[in-house]
PDB file of C-alpha atoms and ligand atoms in Angstrom:
ATOM      1  CA  UNK B   1      86.477-161.850  82.355  1.00 84.00           C
ATOM      2  CA  UNK B   2      86.479-161.057  78.656  1.00 85.00           C
ATOM      3  CA  UNK B   3      89.954-159.618  79.095  1.00 85.00           C
ATOM      4  CA  UNK B   4      91.498-162.784  80.517  1.00 89.00           C
ATOM      5  CA  UNK B   5      92.192-166.066  78.736  1.00 91.00           C
ATOM      6  CA  UNK B   6      90.244-168.787  80.537  1.00 92.00           C
ATOM      7  CA  UNK B   7      91.174-172.451  80.772  1.00 93.00           C
ATOM      8  CA  UNK B   8      88.612-175.060  79.716  1.00 92.00           C
ATOM      9  CA  UNK B   9      87.936-176.165  83.278  1.00 92.00           C
ATOM     10  CA  UNK B  10      86.534-172.776  84.327  1.00 92.00           C
ATOM     11  CA  UNK B  11      82.911-173.290  85.314  1.00 89.00           C
ATOM     12  CA  UNK B  12      81.340-169.867  85.657  1.00 88.00           C
ATOM     13  CA  UNK B  13      78.250-171.171  87.416  1.00 86.00           C
ATOM     14  CA  UNK B  14      80.446-172.658  90.086  1.00 85.00           C
ATOM     15  CA  UNK B  15      82.420-169.435  90.386  1.00 87.00           C
ATOM     16  CA  UNK B  16      79.112-167.589  90.756  1.00 87.00           C
ATOM     17  CA  UNK B  17      77.873-170.027  93.405  1.00 83.00           C
ATOM     18  CA  UNK B  18      81.002-169.453  95.462  1.00 81.00           C
ATOM     19  CA  UNK B  19      80.823-165.671  95.210  1.00 85.00           C
ATOM     20  CA  UNK B  20      77.274-165.071  96.426  1.00 80.00           C
ATOM     21  CA  UNK B  21      77.068-161.556  97.866  1.00 80.00           C
ATOM     22  CA  UNK B  22      80.129-160.226  96.017  1.00 86.00           C
ATOM     23  CA  UNK B  23      79.805-156.681  94.683  1.00 87.00           C
ATOM     24  CA  UNK B  24      80.884-155.699  91.171  1.00 90.00           C
ATOM     25  CA  UNK B  25      84.164-154.408  92.594  1.00 90.00           C
ATOM     26  CA  UNK B  26      84.698-157.683  94.495  1.00 89.00           C
ATOM     27  CA  UNK B  27      84.186-159.622  91.276  1.00 92.00           C
ATOM     28  CA  UNK B  28      86.636-157.435  89.437  1.00 92.00           C
ATOM     29  CA  UNK B  29      89.103-157.998  92.241  1.00 91.00           C
ATOM     30  CA  UNK B  30      88.456-161.744  91.994  1.00 92.00           C
ATOM     31  CA  UNK B  31      89.341-161.829  88.304  1.00 93.00           C
ATOM     32  CA  UNK B  32      92.479-159.725  88.892  1.00 92.00           C
ATOM     33  CA  UNK B  33      93.638-161.935  91.749  1.00 92.00           C
ATOM     34  CA  UNK B  34      92.984-165.076  89.702  1.00 93.00           C
ATOM     35  CA  UNK B  35      94.967-163.657  86.766  1.00 93.00           C
ATOM     36  CA  UNK B  36      97.840-162.767  89.114  1.00 91.00           C
ATOM     37  CA  UNK B  37      97.806-166.247  90.576  1.00 91.00           C
ATOM     38  CA  UNK B  38      97.932-167.772  87.076  1.00 93.00           C
ATOM     39  CA  UNK B  39     100.857-165.491  86.187  1.00 92.00           C
ATOM     40  CA  UNK B  40     102.698-166.570  89.336  1.00 91.00           C
ATOM     41  CA  UNK B  41     102.360-170.147  88.145  1.00 90.00           C
ATOM     42  CA  UNK B  42     103.497-169.136  84.641  1.00 91.00           C
ATOM     43  CA  UNK B  43     100.232-170.402  83.199  1.00 91.00           C
ATOM     44  CA  UNK B  44      98.917-169.085  79.924  1.00 91.00           C
ATOM     45  CA  UNK B  45      95.302-169.393  80.956  1.00 93.00           C
ATOM     46  CA  UNK B  46      93.473-168.744  84.193  1.00 93.00           C
ATOM     47  CA  UNK B  47      92.045-171.982  85.555  1.00 93.00           C
ATOM     48  CA  UNK B  48      89.605-173.007  88.262  1.00 90.00           C
ATOM     49  CA  UNK B  49      92.341-173.395  90.880  1.00 89.00           C
ATOM     50  CA  UNK B  50      93.314-169.757  90.329  1.00 91.00           C
ATOM     51  CA  UNK B  51      89.718-168.653  90.867  1.00 90.00           C
ATOM     52  CA  UNK B  52      89.451-170.784  93.962  1.00 87.00           C
ATOM     53  CA  UNK B  53      92.673-169.332  95.371  1.00 86.00           C
ATOM     54  CA  UNK B  54      91.542-165.772  94.593  1.00 89.00           C
ATOM     55  CA  UNK B  55      88.152-166.316  96.156  1.00 88.00           C
ATOM     56  CA  UNK B  56      89.653-167.703  99.379  1.00 83.00           C
ATOM     57  CA  UNK B  57      92.058-164.794  99.561  1.00 85.00           C
ATOM     58  CA  UNK B  58      89.195-162.304  99.307  1.00 84.00           C
ATOM     59  CA  UNK B  59      86.787-164.091 101.653  1.00 81.00           C
ATOM     60  CA  UNK B  60      89.134-165.599 104.218  1.00 77.00           C
ATOM     61  CA  UNK B  61      92.208-163.397 103.917  1.00 77.00           C
ATOM     62  CA  UNK B  62      95.608-164.394 102.563  1.00 77.00           C
ATOM     63  CA  UNK B  63      96.975-167.838 103.309  1.00 77.00           C
ATOM     64  CA  UNK B  64      99.416-167.868 106.167  1.00 76.00           C
ATOM     65  CA  UNK B  65     102.097-170.338 107.096  1.00 74.00           C
ATOM     66  CA  UNK B  66     100.843-173.738 108.170  1.00 71.00           C
ATOM     67  CA  UNK B  67     100.265-174.301 111.866  1.00 69.00           C
ATOM     68  CA  UNK B  68     103.497-175.162 113.597  1.00 71.00           C
ATOM     69  CA  UNK B  69     102.471-177.093 116.662  1.00 86.00           C
ATOM     70  CA  UNK B  70     101.121-180.627 116.331  1.00 88.00           C
ATOM     71  CA  UNK B  71      98.736-180.071 119.243  1.00 90.00           C
ATOM     72  CA  UNK B  72      97.209-177.049 117.601  1.00 90.00           C
ATOM     73  CA  UNK B  73      96.936-178.832 114.272  1.00 92.00           C
ATOM     74  CA  UNK B  74      95.139-181.697 115.948  1.00 94.00           C
ATOM     75  CA  UNK B  75      92.748-179.288 117.648  1.00 94.00           C
ATOM     76  CA  UNK B  76      91.951-177.319 114.503  1.00 95.00           C
ATOM     77  CA  UNK B  77      91.573-180.488 112.407  1.00 96.00           C
ATOM     78  CA  UNK B  78      89.125-181.905 114.952  1.00 97.00           C
ATOM     79  CA  UNK B  79      87.181-178.643 115.087  1.00 96.00           C
ATOM     80  CA  UNK B  80      86.901-178.297 111.302  1.00 96.00           C
ATOM     81  CA  UNK B  81      86.027-181.994 110.930  1.00 97.00           C
ATOM     82  CA  UNK B  82      83.110-181.386 113.272  1.00 97.00           C
ATOM     83  CA  UNK B  83      81.814-178.594 111.030  1.00 97.00           C
ATOM     84  CA  UNK B  84      82.364-180.670 107.890  1.00 96.00           C
ATOM     85  CA  UNK B  85      80.673-183.750 109.327  1.00 97.00           C
ATOM     86  CA  UNK B  86      77.620-181.778 110.471  1.00 97.00           C
ATOM     87  CA  UNK B  87      77.380-180.024 107.097  1.00 95.00           C
ATOM     88  CA  UNK B  88      77.447-183.462 105.428  1.00 96.00           C
ATOM     89  CA  UNK B  89      74.896-185.086 107.710  1.00 96.00           C
ATOM     90  CA  UNK B  90      72.337-182.444 108.614  1.00 95.00           C
ATOM     91  CA  UNK B  91      69.631-182.722 105.954  1.00 93.00           C
ATOM     92  CA  UNK B  92      68.950-179.004 105.461  1.00 92.00           C
ATOM     93  CA  UNK B  93      72.497-177.657 105.698  1.00 92.00           C
ATOM     94  CA  UNK B  94      74.144-175.997 102.709  1.00 90.00           C
ATOM     95  CA  UNK B  95      76.281-178.509 100.818  1.00 89.00           C
ATOM     96  CA  UNK B  96      79.921-178.631 101.809  1.00 91.00           C
ATOM     97  CA  UNK B  97      82.409-177.108  99.425  1.00 88.00           C
ATOM     98  CA  UNK B  98      85.695-177.777 101.173  1.00 91.00           C
ATOM     99  CA  UNK B  99      87.404-177.868 104.521  1.00 95.00           C
ATOM    100  CA  UNK B 100      90.950-176.745 105.305  1.00 93.00           C
ATOM    101  CA  UNK B 101      93.397-176.385 108.176  1.00 92.00           C
ATOM    102  CA  UNK B 102      95.583-173.947 106.281  1.00 88.00           C
ATOM    103  CA  UNK B 103      95.293-170.666 108.202  1.00 85.00           C
ATOM    104  CA  UNK B 104      93.803-167.723 106.310  1.00 80.00           C
ATOM    105  CA  UNK B 105      93.727-164.229 107.759  1.00 76.00           C
ATOM    106  CA  UNK B 106      92.710-164.578 111.405  1.00 71.00           C
ATOM    107  CA  UNK B 107      91.141-168.029 111.000  1.00 80.00           C
ATOM    108  CA  UNK B 108      93.179-171.135 111.777  1.00 83.00           C
ATOM    109  CA  UNK B 109      90.977-173.278 109.599  1.00 86.00           C
ATOM    110  CA  UNK B 110      87.791-173.030 107.606  1.00 88.00           C
ATOM    111  CA  UNK B 111      84.838-175.091 106.514  1.00 87.00           C
ATOM    112  CA  UNK B 112      83.186-173.675 103.433  1.00 83.00           C
ATOM    113  CA  UNK B 113      79.679-174.429 102.369  1.00 84.00           C
ATOM    114  CA  UNK B 114      78.090-173.466  99.118  1.00 78.00           C
ATOM    115  CA  UNK B 115      74.528-172.190  99.228  1.00 73.00           C
ATOM    116  CA  UNK B 116      72.604-173.769  96.366  1.00 63.00           C
ATOM    117  CA  UNK B 117      70.977-170.486  95.591  1.00 60.00           C
ATOM    118  CA  UNK B 118      70.830-166.944  96.833  1.00 59.00           C
ATOM    119  CA  UNK B 119      68.544-167.362  99.799  1.00 63.00           C
ATOM    120  CA  UNK B 120      66.169-164.613 100.745  1.00 67.00           C
ATOM    121  CA  UNK B 121      63.562-166.542 102.629  1.00 79.00           C
ATOM    122  CA  UNK B 122      65.026-168.819 105.261  1.00 85.00           C
ATOM    123  CA  UNK B 123      63.099-171.808 106.557  1.00 89.00           C
ATOM    124  CA  UNK B 124      63.223-172.795 110.182  1.00 92.00           C
ATOM    125  CA  UNK B 125      64.634-176.252 109.347  1.00 93.00           C
ATOM    126  CA  UNK B 126      67.460-174.609 107.400  1.00 93.00           C
ATOM    127  CA  UNK B 127      68.242-172.157 110.199  1.00 94.00           C
ATOM    128  CA  UNK B 128      68.309-174.851 112.864  1.00 96.00           C
ATOM    129  CA  UNK B 129      70.733-176.941 110.795  1.00 95.00           C
ATOM    130  CA  UNK B 130      72.828-173.883 110.162  1.00 95.00           C
ATOM    131  CA  UNK B 131      73.166-173.296 113.902  1.00 96.00           C
ATOM    132  CA  UNK B 132      73.999-177.001 114.203  1.00 97.00           C
ATOM    133  CA  UNK B 133      76.870-176.715 111.722  1.00 97.00           C
ATOM    134  CA  UNK B 134      78.172-173.611 113.520  1.00 96.00           C
ATOM    135  CA  UNK B 135      78.214-175.405 116.878  1.00 97.00           C
ATOM    136  CA  UNK B 136      79.656-178.642 115.504  1.00 97.00           C
ATOM    137  CA  UNK B 137      83.293-177.534 115.670  1.00 97.00           C
ATOM    138  CA  UNK B 138      83.075-176.934 119.387  1.00 97.00           C
ATOM    139  CA  UNK B 139      81.037-180.106 119.920  1.00 97.00           C
ATOM    140  CA  UNK B 140      83.734-182.156 118.178  1.00 97.00           C
ATOM    141  CA  UNK B 141      86.398-180.605 120.425  1.00 97.00           C
ATOM    142  CA  UNK B 142      84.415-181.526 123.503  1.00 96.00           C
ATOM    143  CA  UNK B 143      83.877-185.110 122.343  1.00 97.00           C
ATOM    144  CA  UNK B 144      87.504-185.705 121.435  1.00 97.00           C
ATOM    145  CA  UNK B 145      89.378-183.699 124.073  1.00 96.00           C
ATOM    146  CA  UNK B 146      86.808-183.495 126.860  1.00 95.00           C
ATOM    147  CA  UNK B 147      86.994-179.706 126.840  1.00 93.00           C
ATOM    148  CA  UNK B 148      86.532-176.766 124.485  1.00 93.00           C
ATOM    149  CA  UNK B 149      88.923-174.053 123.325  1.00 90.00           C
ATOM    150  CA  UNK B 150      88.541-170.339 122.652  1.00 89.00           C
ATOM    151  CA  UNK B 151      88.657-171.047 118.902  1.00 85.00           C
ATOM    152  CA  UNK B 152      84.881-171.188 118.619  1.00 88.00           C
ATOM    153  CA  UNK B 153      84.237-167.554 119.538  1.00 89.00           C
ATOM    154  CA  UNK B 154      82.998-166.445 116.155  1.00 89.00           C
ATOM    155  CA  UNK B 155      80.944-169.649 115.703  1.00 94.00           C
ATOM    156  CA  UNK B 156      79.174-168.945 118.982  1.00 95.00           C
ATOM    157  CA  UNK B 157      78.593-165.326 118.080  1.00 93.00           C
ATOM    158  CA  UNK B 158      77.031-166.238 114.749  1.00 92.00           C
ATOM    159  CA  UNK B 159      74.926-169.052 116.208  1.00 95.00           C
ATOM    160  CA  UNK B 160      73.593-166.851 119.002  1.00 94.00           C
ATOM    161  CA  UNK B 161      72.837-163.981 116.670  1.00 92.00           C
ATOM    162  CA  UNK B 162      70.902-166.269 114.359  1.00 92.00           C
ATOM    163  CA  UNK B 163      68.976-167.835 117.237  1.00 95.00           C
ATOM    164  CA  UNK B 164      68.097-164.384 118.568  1.00 93.00           C
ATOM    165  CA  UNK B 165      66.700-163.351 115.221  1.00 91.00           C
ATOM    166  CA  UNK B 166      64.656-166.523 114.956  1.00 93.00           C
ATOM    167  CA  UNK B 167      63.135-165.939 118.380  1.00 93.00           C
ATOM    168  CA  UNK B 168      62.706-162.183 118.461  1.00 91.00           C
ATOM    169  CA  UNK B 169      62.152-161.212 114.835  1.00 89.00           C
ATOM    170  CA  UNK B 170      60.887-164.210 112.932  1.00 91.00           C
ATOM    171  CA  UNK B 171      58.325-165.608 115.385  1.00 91.00           C
ATOM    172  CA  UNK B 172      60.005-169.024 115.558  1.00 93.00           C
ATOM    173  CA  UNK B 173      59.568-169.589 119.297  1.00 91.00           C
ATOM    174  CA  UNK B 174      56.488-171.410 120.588  1.00 89.00           C
ATOM    175  CA  UNK B 175      56.657-169.587 123.910  1.00 89.00           C
ATOM    176  CA  UNK B 176      56.777-166.083 122.462  1.00 89.00           C
ATOM    177  CA  UNK B 177      54.459-166.853 119.585  1.00 87.00           C
ATOM    178  CA  UNK B 178      54.124-165.037 116.292  1.00 87.00           C
ATOM    179  CA  UNK B 179      55.356-161.629 117.389  1.00 85.00           C
ATOM    180  CA  UNK B 180      58.384-159.475 116.623  1.00 86.00           C
ATOM    181  CA  UNK B 181      60.460-157.777 119.286  1.00 85.00           C
ATOM    182  CA  UNK B 182      62.996-155.627 117.489  1.00 77.00           C
ATOM    183  CA  UNK B 183      65.834-154.412 119.615  1.00 69.00           C
ATOM    184  CA  UNK B 184      67.937-152.227 117.406  1.00 59.00           C
ATOM    185  CA  UNK B 185      68.755-153.010 113.809  1.00 55.00           C
ATOM    186  CA  UNK B 186      72.247-153.995 113.050  1.00 54.00           C
ATOM    187  CA  UNK B 187      74.032-151.080 111.446  1.00 48.00           C
ATOM    188  CA  UNK B 188      75.216-152.177 108.027  1.00 46.00           C
ATOM    189  CA  UNK B 189      78.447-150.236 108.070  1.00 50.00           C
ATOM    190  CA  UNK B 190      79.368-150.250 111.729  1.00 50.00           C
ATOM    191  CA  UNK B 191      78.533-153.929 112.164  1.00 51.00           C
ATOM    192  CA  UNK B 192      77.036-153.354 115.583  1.00 53.00           C
ATOM    193  CA  UNK B 193      73.646-152.753 116.998  1.00 54.00           C
ATOM    194  CA  UNK B 194      72.435-149.195 117.122  1.00 55.00           C
ATOM    195  CA  UNK B 195      70.783-148.103 120.319  1.00 56.00           C
ATOM    196  CA  UNK B 196      67.055-148.030 119.788  1.00 59.00           C
ATOM    197  CA  UNK B 197      64.103-147.658 122.046  1.00 63.00           C
ATOM    198  CA  UNK B 198      62.850-151.012 123.211  1.00 70.00           C
ATOM    199  CA  UNK B 199      59.088-151.283 123.278  1.00 74.00           C
ATOM    200  CA  UNK B 200      58.624-154.488 125.187  1.00 84.00           C
ATOM    201  CA  UNK B 201      58.831-155.313 128.879  1.00 87.00           C
ATOM    202  CA  UNK B 202      61.776-156.466 130.936  1.00 88.00           C
ATOM    203  CA  UNK B 203      59.888-159.731 131.397  1.00 90.00           C
ATOM    204  CA  UNK B 204      59.720-160.259 127.633  1.00 90.00           C
ATOM    205  CA  UNK B 205      63.404-159.423 127.316  1.00 90.00           C
ATOM    206  CA  UNK B 206      64.114-162.140 129.873  1.00 93.00           C
ATOM    207  CA  UNK B 207      61.886-164.590 127.994  1.00 93.00           C
ATOM    208  CA  UNK B 208      63.711-163.871 124.746  1.00 93.00           C
ATOM    209  CA  UNK B 209      67.056-164.520 126.417  1.00 94.00           C
ATOM    210  CA  UNK B 210      65.754-167.807 127.833  1.00 96.00           C
ATOM    211  CA  UNK B 211      64.359-168.906 124.491  1.00 95.00           C
ATOM    212  CA  UNK B 212      67.565-168.048 122.643  1.00 96.00           C
ATOM    213  CA  UNK B 213      69.584-170.051 125.148  1.00 96.00           C
ATOM    214  CA  UNK B 214      67.183-173.008 124.936  1.00 96.00           C
ATOM    215  CA  UNK B 215      67.264-172.989 121.141  1.00 97.00           C
ATOM    216  CA  UNK B 216      71.062-172.941 120.953  1.00 97.00           C
ATOM    217  CA  UNK B 217      71.270-175.660 123.595  1.00 97.00           C
ATOM    218  CA  UNK B 218      68.785-177.859 121.701  1.00 97.00           C
ATOM    219  CA  UNK B 219      70.792-177.492 118.528  1.00 97.00           C
ATOM    220  CA  UNK B 220      73.957-178.359 120.445  1.00 97.00           C
ATOM    221  CA  UNK B 221      72.364-181.494 121.917  1.00 97.00           C
ATOM    222  CA  UNK B 222      71.191-182.628 118.525  1.00 97.00           C
ATOM    223  CA  UNK B 223      74.541-182.138 116.873  1.00 97.00           C
ATOM    224  CA  UNK B 224      76.315-183.749 119.833  1.00 97.00           C
ATOM    225  CA  UNK B 225      74.266-186.928 119.376  1.00 97.00           C
ATOM    226  CA  UNK B 226      74.785-186.847 115.636  1.00 97.00           C
ATOM    227  CA  UNK B 227      78.563-186.574 115.925  1.00 97.00           C
ATOM    228  CA  UNK B 228      78.707-189.174 118.698  1.00 97.00           C
ATOM    229  CA  UNK B 229      76.918-191.623 116.418  1.00 96.00           C
ATOM    230  CA  UNK B 230      79.411-190.865 113.650  1.00 97.00           C
ATOM    231  CA  UNK B 231      82.575-190.785 115.710  1.00 97.00           C
ATOM    232  CA  UNK B 232      84.495-193.090 113.298  1.00 97.00           C
ATOM    233  CA  UNK B 233      83.772-190.664 110.460  1.00 97.00           C
ATOM    234  CA  UNK B 234      84.883-187.713 112.596  1.00 98.00           C
ATOM    235  CA  UNK B 235      88.180-189.432 113.330  1.00 98.00           C
ATOM    236  CA  UNK B 236      88.665-190.379 109.679  1.00 97.00           C
ATOM    237  CA  UNK B 237      88.065-186.786 108.583  1.00 97.00           C
ATOM    238  CA  UNK B 238      90.472-185.452 111.216  1.00 97.00           C
ATOM    239  CA  UNK B 239      93.163-187.923 110.157  1.00 97.00           C
ATOM    240  CA  UNK B 240      92.747-187.110 106.496  1.00 97.00           C
ATOM    241  CA  UNK B 241      92.812-183.351 107.165  1.00 96.00           C
ATOM    242  CA  UNK B 242      96.053-183.702 109.118  1.00 95.00           C
ATOM    243  CA  UNK B 243      97.520-185.551 106.164  1.00 95.00           C
ATOM    244  CA  UNK B 244      96.229-183.416 103.283  1.00 95.00           C
ATOM    245  CA  UNK B 245      95.393-180.052 104.971  1.00 92.00           C
ATOM    246  CA  UNK B 246      92.512-179.422 102.546  1.00 93.00           C
ATOM    247  CA  UNK B 247      89.673-181.743 101.541  1.00 95.00           C
ATOM    248  CA  UNK B 248      87.146-181.147  98.779  1.00 92.00           C
ATOM    249  CA  UNK B 249      83.476-182.075  98.856  1.00 91.00           C
ATOM    250  CA  UNK B 250      84.022-185.445  97.135  1.00 93.00           C
ATOM    251  CA  UNK B 251      86.794-186.479  99.496  1.00 95.00           C
ATOM    252  CA  UNK B 252      84.677-185.582 102.514  1.00 95.00           C
ATOM    253  CA  UNK B 253      81.671-187.458 101.083  1.00 95.00           C
ATOM    254  CA  UNK B 254      83.822-190.555 100.547  1.00 95.00           C
ATOM    255  CA  UNK B 255      85.009-190.469 104.177  1.00 95.00           C
ATOM    256  CA  UNK B 256      81.562-189.784 105.633  1.00 94.00           C
ATOM    257  CA  UNK B 257      80.065-192.641 103.626  1.00 87.00           C
ATOM    258  CA  UNK B 258      76.498-193.503 102.710  1.00 78.00           C
ATOM    259  CA  UNK B 259      74.942-191.918 105.811  1.00 70.00           C
ATOM    260  CA  UNK B 260      75.802-188.494 104.371  1.00 71.00           C
ATOM    261  CA  UNK B 261      73.460-186.490 102.179  1.00 73.00           C
ATOM    262  CA  UNK B 262      75.129-187.960  99.113  1.00 51.00           C
ATOM    263  CA  UNK B 263      78.415-186.967  97.609  1.00 42.00           C
ATOM    264  CA  UNK B 264      77.211-185.305  94.463  1.00 40.00           C
ATOM    265  CA  UNK B 265      79.382-182.568  92.973  1.00 34.00           C
TER     266      UNK B 265
HETATM  267 ZN1  LIG F 301      84.472-173.112 113.861  1.00 91.14          ZN
END
């Protein structure tokens, strides 16, 4: 960053908080992209908006054209509002950063949270709320439209994977107790599970599956009730997203109101 002129509004701690997990090369790329973005806007200094734009481009993929069909917009806005509402209301969820219905890469919309710190040790309460936030998009669709869409595929994948780890690796199921049942580590580079010998019975495998399903279903029930109780806020968020396409943390907090975790930052 020493090589680029920075505007006064650049808050490096905030940049750092939004780039958790970035490698040195990613960070270099971030600064280059931000400088390019500033140049495109004929600015003399790189400001926070440029960093935000660069970060989204790297994490979410490049911005694409806005959604054309009103129906699809409505669906995506509802889905993202569900995520945003759950992130605002669930007490242990990471604080919301922003929510958008501008498509990036393959995603039609995105709800971004900002972990308060680099987490290495994850508490059960945090994990359960995290699954809740992941399921909330689909839950909102079901509440508003009476049915779900295929848009929640990656949410479901992430939620299920997390639940499976909680049950089979982190001893967070009462039924299975404090035991670990590893079934193939995820390969870091291939992003899929490597075949590995399983040293537990078919019966245990069945139990794990049942527990994973029960855990995800419990989280879904909880978040369903939460969103039902806050339906006016869900609708207000959806409406505002349709109007503005992107909402920051403060705007979401104002719409969710005092029942949220507090609209600081
Ligand atoms: Zn989603």
